[in-house]
């Protein structure tokens, strides 16, 4: 049935015309200078089926081109990115966010109810200042500890990589390095993460990524307080260069009185000592695995007492500051202690049998052909017994009288001696 000109004009009033998309940092890319193509009423929204302005861009080198998938009205209703449909504040799927905030936002599915619901939300968005979400999400007052633990603090640019080349998988890709797609082995087709639906992501149902994150939240570790009640110090690791003393004080003062804050810049860590144990336990409980300062996720652990630190030192993989050190693979173990020395036992350096004869045989090689053997007294004997009846050893060269020959070249019987005398005679 043909529509009238008036109804067509009314429908066009609901079409969206925007100047810039609503994107997360990951989809936008790490390059601050990017080019975008803008196509007015280029596609229909995959949620409300209304035409909207489509933006297309490349987030970086060797990345695939991305474009907006839903209109800005649907994006503002759920406070999500127009491309990946992840929450703009936490970087998590909608199902995880709604579970953490204990909200249940039922968006109509039928066309008539969906259009009516969308018009009411547009009216609420127009009356708001644009700084806070609308609907049930805007009414949520407090944040969730689970969301702070699971929140992504840095962009995940690996998500922008190109898709896998189907021709390479079949062994038929002939473009080589010029192929814009990835030449990698595909994942298991039975993997639940391989089957994702954009509508399930938006409505927060049957999302495999959300199910994986919710299971991870259940098995996350806990920080139990130490048995020593005198410990009131917390270890804060991973400070980096942009977290200062004032930033730590501005976050931890809400839990109780702070006695001292010590920053060790070399190890990029800090020690915060509270005045009471109750304040330290509250700070550890509220900050463990969910402390984010200046965009950095910090590590929170309990410190160690001075007595235990001085007694154990760095034993059992514990450093002086109370942090547990991970073992380094490939290093040799500790050497065994040397055996005790027995002064009465003789030193047997060559592992000789004590019952064998004490005589030792020294054998020398014969001189090369053409060279006379050394005169008696200059060379070691062929057989030199060591015993009480053995002849005495000749004195060393430095203790012999001056009349004797000291060097083989001075021996007249050696080769070259006659020529040397002849030259001296000339």
Tab-separated table of C-alpha atoms in Angstrom:
chain	number	residue	atom	x	y	z
A	1	UNK	CA	0.000	0.000	0.000
A	2	UNK	CA	1.394	3.378	-0.992
A	3	UNK	CA	1.979	5.923	1.753
A	4	UNK	CA	0.813	9.516	1.477
A	5	UNK	CA	3.143	12.480	1.279
A	6	UNK	CA	2.214	13.539	4.782
A	7	UNK	CA	2.999	10.171	6.360
A	8	UNK	CA	6.274	10.007	4.461
A	9	UNK	CA	7.276	13.408	5.779
A	10	UNK	CA	6.365	12.336	9.322
A	11	UNK	CA	8.485	9.205	9.045
A	12	UNK	CA	11.431	11.223	7.798
A	13	UNK	CA	11.279	13.351	10.921
A	14	UNK	CA	12.383	10.295	12.943
A	15	UNK	CA	15.381	9.609	10.733
A	16	UNK	CA	18.668	10.396	12.361
A	17	UNK	CA	21.215	12.891	11.055
A	18	UNK	CA	24.376	13.162	13.197
A	19	UNK	CA	27.712	14.919	12.810
A	20	UNK	CA	29.870	12.499	14.809
A	21	UNK	CA	29.368	8.927	16.060
A	22	UNK	CA	29.250	7.667	19.648
A	23	UNK	CA	32.247	5.344	19.942
A	24	UNK	CA	34.460	3.748	22.575
A	25	UNK	CA	38.225	4.216	22.623
A	26	UNK	CA	38.873	0.714	21.278
A	27	UNK	CA	36.706	1.119	18.177
A	28	UNK	CA	38.031	4.614	17.529
A	29	UNK	CA	41.627	3.347	17.400
A	30	UNK	CA	44.927	4.596	18.757
A	31	UNK	CA	45.576	7.092	15.955
A	32	UNK	CA	44.232	10.528	16.936
A	33	UNK	CA	44.119	11.581	13.266
A	34	UNK	CA	41.675	9.430	11.310
A	35	UNK	CA	39.475	9.955	8.288
A	36	UNK	CA	35.791	9.104	8.398
A	37	UNK	CA	33.278	8.814	5.625
A	38	UNK	CA	29.790	10.025	6.437
A	39	UNK	CA	26.776	8.637	4.594
A	40	UNK	CA	23.497	10.329	5.452
A	41	UNK	CA	20.692	7.789	5.914
A	42	UNK	CA	23.059	5.132	4.632
A	43	UNK	CA	21.624	2.108	6.460
A	44	UNK	CA	18.863	1.201	8.852
A	45	UNK	CA	19.533	0.590	12.510
A	46	UNK	CA	19.854	-3.085	13.353
A	47	UNK	CA	17.742	-2.593	16.475
A	48	UNK	CA	14.957	-0.119	15.633
A	49	UNK	CA	15.178	-0.464	11.810
A	50	UNK	CA	15.157	3.338	11.259
A	51	UNK	CA	17.564	4.928	8.753
A	52	UNK	CA	20.506	6.716	10.346
A	53	UNK	CA	23.814	8.318	9.381
A	54	UNK	CA	26.539	5.731	8.882
A	55	UNK	CA	30.198	6.503	9.661
A	56	UNK	CA	33.023	4.351	8.302
A	57	UNK	CA	36.731	4.558	9.192
A	58	UNK	CA	39.935	2.545	9.641
A	59	UNK	CA	41.102	2.487	13.290
A	60	UNK	CA	44.781	1.872	12.484
A	61	UNK	CA	47.412	0.206	10.356
A	62	UNK	CA	46.657	-3.390	9.396
A	63	UNK	CA	43.190	-3.062	10.903
A	64	UNK	CA	39.842	-3.700	9.275
A	65	UNK	CA	37.436	-0.918	8.383
A	66	UNK	CA	34.660	-0.403	10.914
A	67	UNK	CA	31.285	1.307	10.746
A	68	UNK	CA	28.434	2.219	13.038
A	69	UNK	CA	25.794	-0.503	13.406
A	70	UNK	CA	23.006	1.110	15.461
A	71	UNK	CA	21.558	4.604	15.590
A	72	UNK	CA	22.471	7.111	18.284
A	73	UNK	CA	19.052	6.858	19.926
A	74	UNK	CA	19.518	3.142	20.599
A	75	UNK	CA	23.077	3.853	21.700
A	76	UNK	CA	21.996	6.491	24.228
A	77	UNK	CA	19.194	4.333	25.621
A	78	UNK	CA	21.720	1.664	26.666
A	79	UNK	CA	24.814	3.902	26.965
A	80	UNK	CA	26.782	1.698	24.567
A	81	UNK	CA	29.123	2.150	21.617
A	82	UNK	CA	27.464	2.354	18.209
A	83	UNK	CA	29.852	-0.251	16.792
A	84	UNK	CA	30.726	-2.896	19.408
A	85	UNK	CA	27.655	-2.337	21.658
A	86	UNK	CA	29.776	-2.491	24.816
A	87	UNK	CA	29.134	-0.204	27.765
A	88	UNK	CA	30.928	3.138	27.425
A	89	UNK	CA	31.799	3.386	31.134
A	90	UNK	CA	32.980	-0.113	31.980
A	91	UNK	CA	33.716	-1.628	28.554
A	92	UNK	CA	31.554	-4.659	29.408
A	93	UNK	CA	28.576	-6.301	27.693
A	94	UNK	CA	25.116	-5.054	28.604
A	95	UNK	CA	24.186	-8.334	30.273
A	96	UNK	CA	27.138	-8.098	32.668
A	97	UNK	CA	26.448	-4.446	33.444
A	98	UNK	CA	22.758	-4.978	34.133
A	99	UNK	CA	23.544	-7.989	36.334
A	100	UNK	CA	26.077	-5.999	38.340
A	101	UNK	CA	23.723	-3.031	38.803
A	102	UNK	CA	20.702	-5.294	39.448
A	103	UNK	CA	18.564	-3.575	36.834
A	104	UNK	CA	16.204	-5.140	34.332
A	105	UNK	CA	15.462	-2.946	31.346
A	106	UNK	CA	12.820	-4.585	29.184
A	107	UNK	CA	12.904	-3.063	25.712
A	108	UNK	CA	9.850	-3.964	23.596
A	109	UNK	CA	10.418	-6.338	20.688
A	110	UNK	CA	7.352	-5.740	18.534
A	111	UNK	CA	7.479	-2.992	15.924
A	112	UNK	CA	4.604	-0.890	17.290
A	113	UNK	CA	5.682	-1.011	20.920
A	114	UNK	CA	9.295	-0.484	19.940
A	115	UNK	CA	8.421	2.680	18.006
A	116	UNK	CA	6.355	4.033	20.889
A	117	UNK	CA	9.114	3.223	23.407
A	118	UNK	CA	11.743	4.855	21.195
A	119	UNK	CA	9.730	8.083	20.858
A	120	UNK	CA	9.352	8.334	24.633
A	121	UNK	CA	13.086	7.751	25.132
A	122	UNK	CA	13.917	10.406	22.540
A	123	UNK	CA	11.767	12.869	24.437
A	124	UNK	CA	13.558	11.998	27.680
A	125	UNK	CA	16.964	12.330	25.993
A	126	UNK	CA	16.017	15.749	24.617
A	127	UNK	CA	15.024	16.962	28.094
A	128	UNK	CA	18.244	15.712	29.749
A	129	UNK	CA	21.615	17.435	29.806
A	130	UNK	CA	23.319	14.539	27.993
A	131	UNK	CA	25.821	13.798	30.768
A	132	UNK	CA	23.925	10.916	32.378
A	133	UNK	CA	22.236	7.849	30.871
A	134	UNK	CA	18.472	7.712	30.595
A	135	UNK	CA	15.928	5.060	31.511
A	136	UNK	CA	16.561	2.455	34.169
A	137	UNK	CA	20.324	2.851	33.802
A	138	UNK	CA	20.141	6.520	34.753
A	139	UNK	CA	18.223	5.642	37.914
A	140	UNK	CA	20.945	3.302	39.173
A	141	UNK	CA	22.658	5.259	41.943
A	142	UNK	CA	25.618	3.143	43.042
A	143	UNK	CA	28.224	1.166	41.154
A	144	UNK	CA	28.894	-2.511	41.646
A	145	UNK	CA	32.033	-4.108	43.057
A	146	UNK	CA	31.840	-6.807	40.405
A	147	UNK	CA	31.825	-4.208	37.627
A	148	UNK	CA	34.866	-2.473	39.087
A	149	UNK	CA	36.719	-5.783	39.170
A	150	UNK	CA	35.805	-6.732	35.606
A	151	UNK	CA	36.023	-3.255	34.052
A	152	UNK	CA	38.564	-2.763	31.270
A	153	UNK	CA	40.828	0.207	31.942
A	154	UNK	CA	42.848	0.214	28.706
A	155	UNK	CA	41.684	-0.118	25.089
A	156	UNK	CA	41.807	-3.569	23.510
A	157	UNK	CA	42.974	-2.784	19.968
A	158	UNK	CA	43.388	-6.468	19.123
A	159	UNK	CA	39.633	-6.528	18.593
A	160	UNK	CA	40.068	-4.389	15.459
A	161	UNK	CA	42.175	-6.944	13.582
A	162	UNK	CA	41.029	-8.116	10.137
A	163	UNK	CA	38.985	-11.249	9.732
A	164	UNK	CA	40.577	-14.571	8.773
A	165	UNK	CA	41.087	-15.114	5.046
A	166	UNK	CA	38.762	-17.916	3.937
A	167	UNK	CA	40.833	-18.531	0.790
A	168	UNK	CA	43.982	-19.030	2.908
A	169	UNK	CA	42.156	-21.585	5.054
A	170	UNK	CA	41.335	-23.539	1.886
A	171	UNK	CA	44.902	-23.062	0.602
A	172	UNK	CA	43.838	-20.920	-2.367
A	173	UNK	CA	44.944	-17.391	-1.369
A	174	UNK	CA	47.424	-16.042	-3.938
A	175	UNK	CA	47.854	-12.493	-2.638
A	176	UNK	CA	50.478	-13.326	0.000
A	177	UNK	CA	51.491	-10.380	2.178
A	178	UNK	CA	49.243	-8.031	0.206
A	179	UNK	CA	46.151	-9.858	1.472
A	180	UNK	CA	44.231	-7.524	3.816
A	181	UNK	CA	42.905	-10.474	5.824
A	182	UNK	CA	44.646	-12.542	8.474
A	183	UNK	CA	46.440	-15.743	7.526
A	184	UNK	CA	45.847	-17.625	10.765
A	185	UNK	CA	44.204	-20.822	11.810
A	186	UNK	CA	40.533	-20.208	12.677
A	187	UNK	CA	39.172	-20.937	16.118
A	188	UNK	CA	37.129	-23.950	17.016
A	189	UNK	CA	33.663	-23.623	15.387
A	190	UNK	CA	32.159	-25.271	18.471
A	191	UNK	CA	33.487	-22.455	20.674
A	192	UNK	CA	30.528	-20.473	22.121
A	193	UNK	CA	32.382	-17.210	21.450
A	194	UNK	CA	32.272	-17.945	17.712
A	195	UNK	CA	28.479	-17.523	17.666
A	196	UNK	CA	27.594	-13.966	18.685
A	197	UNK	CA	24.478	-12.021	17.745
A	198	UNK	CA	24.176	-8.237	17.787
A	199	UNK	CA	20.552	-8.276	18.976
A	200	UNK	CA	21.349	-10.671	21.815
A	201	UNK	CA	24.211	-8.364	22.780
A	202	UNK	CA	21.921	-5.328	22.817
A	203	UNK	CA	19.028	-6.934	24.699
A	204	UNK	CA	21.375	-8.643	27.164
A	205	UNK	CA	20.332	-12.253	26.632
A	206	UNK	CA	22.264	-15.348	25.545
A	207	UNK	CA	25.517	-13.412	25.192
A	208	UNK	CA	28.474	-15.876	25.292
A	209	UNK	CA	30.963	-13.134	26.166
A	210	UNK	CA	28.800	-12.047	29.108
A	211	UNK	CA	28.474	-15.635	30.323
A	212	UNK	CA	32.254	-16.017	30.286
A	213	UNK	CA	32.772	-12.809	32.271
A	214	UNK	CA	30.115	-13.715	34.832
A	215	UNK	CA	31.775	-17.085	35.426
A	216	UNK	CA	35.107	-15.322	35.880
A	217	UNK	CA	33.587	-12.984	38.465
A	218	UNK	CA	32.457	-15.950	40.570
A	219	UNK	CA	35.948	-17.467	40.704
A	220	UNK	CA	37.887	-14.250	41.371
A	221	UNK	CA	40.269	-14.412	44.388
A	222	UNK	CA	39.681	-12.728	47.724
A	223	UNK	CA	42.022	-10.801	49.989
A	224	UNK	CA	41.843	-12.205	53.507
A	225	UNK	CA	43.258	-10.097	56.354
A	226	UNK	CA	46.387	-11.440	58.092
A	227	UNK	CA	46.202	-13.059	61.492
A	228	UNK	CA	48.563	-10.523	63.029
A	229	UNK	CA	46.233	-7.778	64.289
A	230	UNK	CA	49.090	-5.275	64.494
A	231	UNK	CA	49.376	-5.047	60.688
A	232	UNK	CA	47.631	-1.909	59.446
A	233	UNK	CA	49.648	-1.350	56.265
A	234	UNK	CA	48.499	-1.962	52.695
A	235	UNK	CA	50.804	-2.520	49.737
A	236	UNK	CA	49.786	-0.682	46.535
A	237	UNK	CA	51.578	-1.861	43.373
A	238	UNK	CA	51.664	-0.808	39.727
A	239	UNK	CA	51.664	2.948	40.354
A	240	UNK	CA	53.558	3.938	37.218
A	241	UNK	CA	54.657	7.542	36.793
A	242	UNK	CA	51.294	9.325	36.891
A	243	UNK	CA	50.015	8.251	40.339
A	244	UNK	CA	51.146	10.609	43.090
A	245	UNK	CA	50.932	10.805	46.851
A	246	UNK	CA	47.924	13.107	46.614
A	247	UNK	CA	46.028	10.675	44.378
A	248	UNK	CA	46.449	7.855	46.888
A	249	UNK	CA	45.477	10.058	49.776
A	250	UNK	CA	42.432	11.337	47.913
A	251	UNK	CA	41.145	7.777	47.501
A	252	UNK	CA	42.050	6.099	50.799
A	253	UNK	CA	41.178	8.888	53.235
A	254	UNK	CA	37.497	7.899	53.012
A	255	UNK	CA	38.159	4.633	54.851
A	256	UNK	CA	39.809	6.102	57.936
A	257	UNK	CA	42.728	8.077	59.300
A	258	UNK	CA	45.971	7.591	57.386
A	259	UNK	CA	49.158	7.598	59.424
A	260	UNK	CA	51.807	7.540	56.680
A	261	UNK	CA	52.062	7.107	52.895
A	262	UNK	CA	55.426	5.916	51.606
A	263	UNK	CA	56.056	5.764	47.855
A	264	UNK	CA	58.956	3.670	46.540
A	265	UNK	CA	59.455	5.097	43.066
A	266	UNK	CA	62.049	2.521	42.078
A	267	UNK	CA	59.612	-0.375	42.508
A	268	UNK	CA	56.588	1.765	41.518
A	269	UNK	CA	54.730	0.843	44.677
A	270	UNK	CA	53.507	2.485	47.858
A	271	UNK	CA	52.783	1.563	51.489
A	272	UNK	CA	49.775	3.112	53.211
A	273	UNK	CA	49.604	2.739	56.974
A	274	UNK	CA	46.268	3.365	58.659
A	275	UNK	CA	45.762	4.398	62.258
A	276	UNK	CA	43.369	1.506	63.026
A	277	UNK	CA	43.029	-2.068	61.854
A	278	UNK	CA	39.343	-1.546	61.058
A	279	UNK	CA	40.145	1.210	58.563
A	280	UNK	CA	42.800	-0.946	56.893
A	281	UNK	CA	40.395	-3.888	56.528
A	282	UNK	CA	37.713	-1.676	55.036
A	283	UNK	CA	40.171	-0.155	52.570
A	284	UNK	CA	41.432	-3.596	51.541
A	285	UNK	CA	37.899	-4.919	51.069
A	286	UNK	CA	36.722	-1.936	49.023
A	287	UNK	CA	39.845	-1.631	46.876
A	288	UNK	CA	41.006	-5.184	46.165
A	289	UNK	CA	40.873	-5.928	42.398
A	290	UNK	CA	38.835	-2.777	41.734
A	291	UNK	CA	41.169	0.135	42.468
A	292	UNK	CA	41.585	2.342	39.374
A	293	UNK	CA	43.428	5.662	39.703
A	294	UNK	CA	44.255	7.851	36.681
A	295	UNK	CA	43.276	5.038	34.339
A	296	UNK	CA	45.604	2.469	35.943
A	297	UNK	CA	44.460	-0.659	37.744
A	298	UNK	CA	46.467	-0.904	40.958
A	299	UNK	CA	47.331	-3.988	42.989
A	300	UNK	CA	46.247	-4.032	46.625
A	301	UNK	CA	47.792	-6.438	49.160
A	302	UNK	CA	48.414	-6.572	52.857
A	303	UNK	CA	51.817	-5.528	54.153
A	304	UNK	CA	54.005	-7.556	56.479
A	305	UNK	CA	54.978	-6.909	60.052
A	306	UNK	CA	58.460	-5.664	60.894
A	307	UNK	CA	59.247	-8.766	62.944
A	308	UNK	CA	58.361	-11.180	60.169
A	309	UNK	CA	60.213	-9.077	57.620
A	310	UNK	CA	63.399	-8.989	59.672
A	311	UNK	CA	63.205	-12.676	60.553
A	312	UNK	CA	62.470	-14.122	57.158
A	313	UNK	CA	64.005	-11.532	54.840
A	314	UNK	CA	63.510	-12.722	51.305
A	315	UNK	CA	62.990	-16.346	52.209
A	316	UNK	CA	60.176	-18.377	50.704
A	317	UNK	CA	59.833	-15.963	47.786
A	318	UNK	CA	58.875	-12.931	49.932
A	319	UNK	CA	60.704	-9.669	49.350
A	320	UNK	CA	61.626	-7.156	52.015
A	321	UNK	CA	58.535	-5.067	51.278
A	322	UNK	CA	56.140	-7.946	51.807
A	323	UNK	CA	55.428	-8.752	48.162
A	324	UNK	CA	55.508	-12.306	46.891
A	325	UNK	CA	58.088	-12.865	44.185
A	326	UNK	CA	57.321	-15.198	41.316
A	327	UNK	CA	59.958	-17.894	40.716
A	328	UNK	CA	62.166	-17.334	37.674
A	329	UNK	CA	62.254	-20.399	35.411
A	330	UNK	CA	65.591	-21.799	34.285
A	331	UNK	CA	67.686	-20.758	37.284
A	332	UNK	CA	69.765	-23.464	39.023
A	333	UNK	CA	68.957	-24.503	42.540
A	334	UNK	CA	71.010	-23.827	45.642
A	335	UNK	CA	74.407	-25.520	45.831
A	336	UNK	CA	74.862	-28.223	48.501
A	337	UNK	CA	77.067	-27.306	51.474
A	338	UNK	CA	80.691	-28.512	51.330
A	339	UNK	CA	81.558	-31.632	53.338
A	340	UNK	CA	83.197	-31.110	56.728
A	341	UNK	CA	87.001	-31.119	56.685
A	342	UNK	CA	88.805	-33.787	58.663
A	343	UNK	CA	92.286	-32.528	59.583
A	344	UNK	CA	93.564	-35.999	60.472
A	345	UNK	CA	92.652	-37.521	57.117
A	346	UNK	CA	95.329	-37.097	54.436
A	347	UNK	CA	94.459	-35.035	51.397
A	348	UNK	CA	93.925	-37.383	48.453
A	349	UNK	CA	93.541	-34.984	45.517
A	350	UNK	CA	93.920	-37.614	42.778
A	351	UNK	CA	91.612	-40.266	44.264
A	352	UNK	CA	94.472	-42.807	44.523
A	353	UNK	CA	94.075	-46.090	46.279
A	354	UNK	CA	95.701	-45.776	49.728
A	355	UNK	CA	96.866	-49.429	49.586
A	356	UNK	CA	98.815	-48.961	46.335
A	357	UNK	CA	102.574	-48.344	46.139
A	358	UNK	CA	103.693	-44.804	46.841
A	359	UNK	CA	106.102	-44.866	43.882
A	360	UNK	CA	104.962	-42.747	40.983
A	361	UNK	CA	106.330	-43.238	37.483
A	362	UNK	CA	107.118	-40.153	35.419
A	363	UNK	CA	107.505	-40.884	31.738
A	364	UNK	CA	108.863	-38.296	29.328
A	365	UNK	CA	108.622	-38.399	25.585
A	366	UNK	CA	111.799	-38.890	23.508
A	367	UNK	CA	113.213	-35.762	21.789
A	368	UNK	CA	112.308	-35.071	18.153
A	369	UNK	CA	114.554	-36.594	15.501
A	370	UNK	CA	117.700	-34.588	14.796
A	371	UNK	CA	117.972	-33.146	18.310
A	372	UNK	CA	120.340	-34.616	20.834
A	373	UNK	CA	118.995	-35.453	24.283
A	374	UNK	CA	119.881	-33.003	27.046
A	375	UNK	CA	122.956	-33.640	29.103
A	376	UNK	CA	122.643	-35.360	32.450
A	377	UNK	CA	121.135	-33.210	35.116
A	378	UNK	CA	119.120	-30.985	32.763
A	379	UNK	CA	116.223	-33.231	31.974
A	380	UNK	CA	113.890	-35.291	34.125
A	381	UNK	CA	114.832	-38.930	34.485
A	382	UNK	CA	112.905	-41.560	32.564
A	383	UNK	CA	111.954	-43.314	35.767
A	384	UNK	CA	111.844	-41.352	38.961
A	385	UNK	CA	110.898	-43.414	41.971
A	386	UNK	CA	109.714	-41.666	45.023
A	387	UNK	CA	110.868	-43.441	48.071
A	388	UNK	CA	113.440	-43.400	50.887
A	389	UNK	CA	116.240	-44.866	48.666
A	390	UNK	CA	115.693	-42.539	45.707
A	391	UNK	CA	118.603	-40.295	44.621
A	392	UNK	CA	118.261	-36.636	45.483
A	393	UNK	CA	116.704	-34.282	42.992
A	394	UNK	CA	119.023	-31.837	41.200
A	395	UNK	CA	118.906	-28.293	42.496
A	396	UNK	CA	116.826	-25.744	40.593
A	397	UNK	CA	118.433	-23.629	37.907
A	398	UNK	CA	118.574	-20.499	40.042
A	399	UNK	CA	120.558	-22.236	42.839
A	400	UNK	CA	123.212	-23.868	40.703
A	401	UNK	CA	126.834	-22.557	40.714
A	402	UNK	CA	127.719	-20.043	37.961
A	403	UNK	CA	130.073	-22.406	36.170
A	404	UNK	CA	127.325	-24.681	34.973
A	405	UNK	CA	125.324	-24.231	31.787
A	406	UNK	CA	121.985	-22.639	32.355
A	407	UNK	CA	120.422	-22.638	28.906
A	408	UNK	CA	120.394	-25.328	26.236
A	409	UNK	CA	121.605	-22.818	23.637
A	410	UNK	CA	124.887	-22.461	25.553
A	411	UNK	CA	125.599	-26.171	25.297
A	412	UNK	CA	128.371	-26.767	22.660
A	413	UNK	CA	126.870	-30.150	21.858
A	414	UNK	CA	123.517	-28.648	20.821
A	415	UNK	CA	122.800	-27.639	17.254
A	416	UNK	CA	123.663	-24.052	16.325
A	417	UNK	CA	126.311	-23.627	19.014
A	418	UNK	CA	129.278	-24.008	16.559
A	419	UNK	CA	127.842	-21.408	14.220
A	420	UNK	CA	127.438	-18.983	17.105
A	421	UNK	CA	131.126	-19.445	18.147
A	422	UNK	CA	132.256	-18.962	14.562
A	423	UNK	CA	130.410	-15.663	14.305
A	424	UNK	CA	131.945	-14.474	17.530
A	425	UNK	CA	135.392	-15.449	16.248
A	426	UNK	CA	134.931	-13.445	13.087
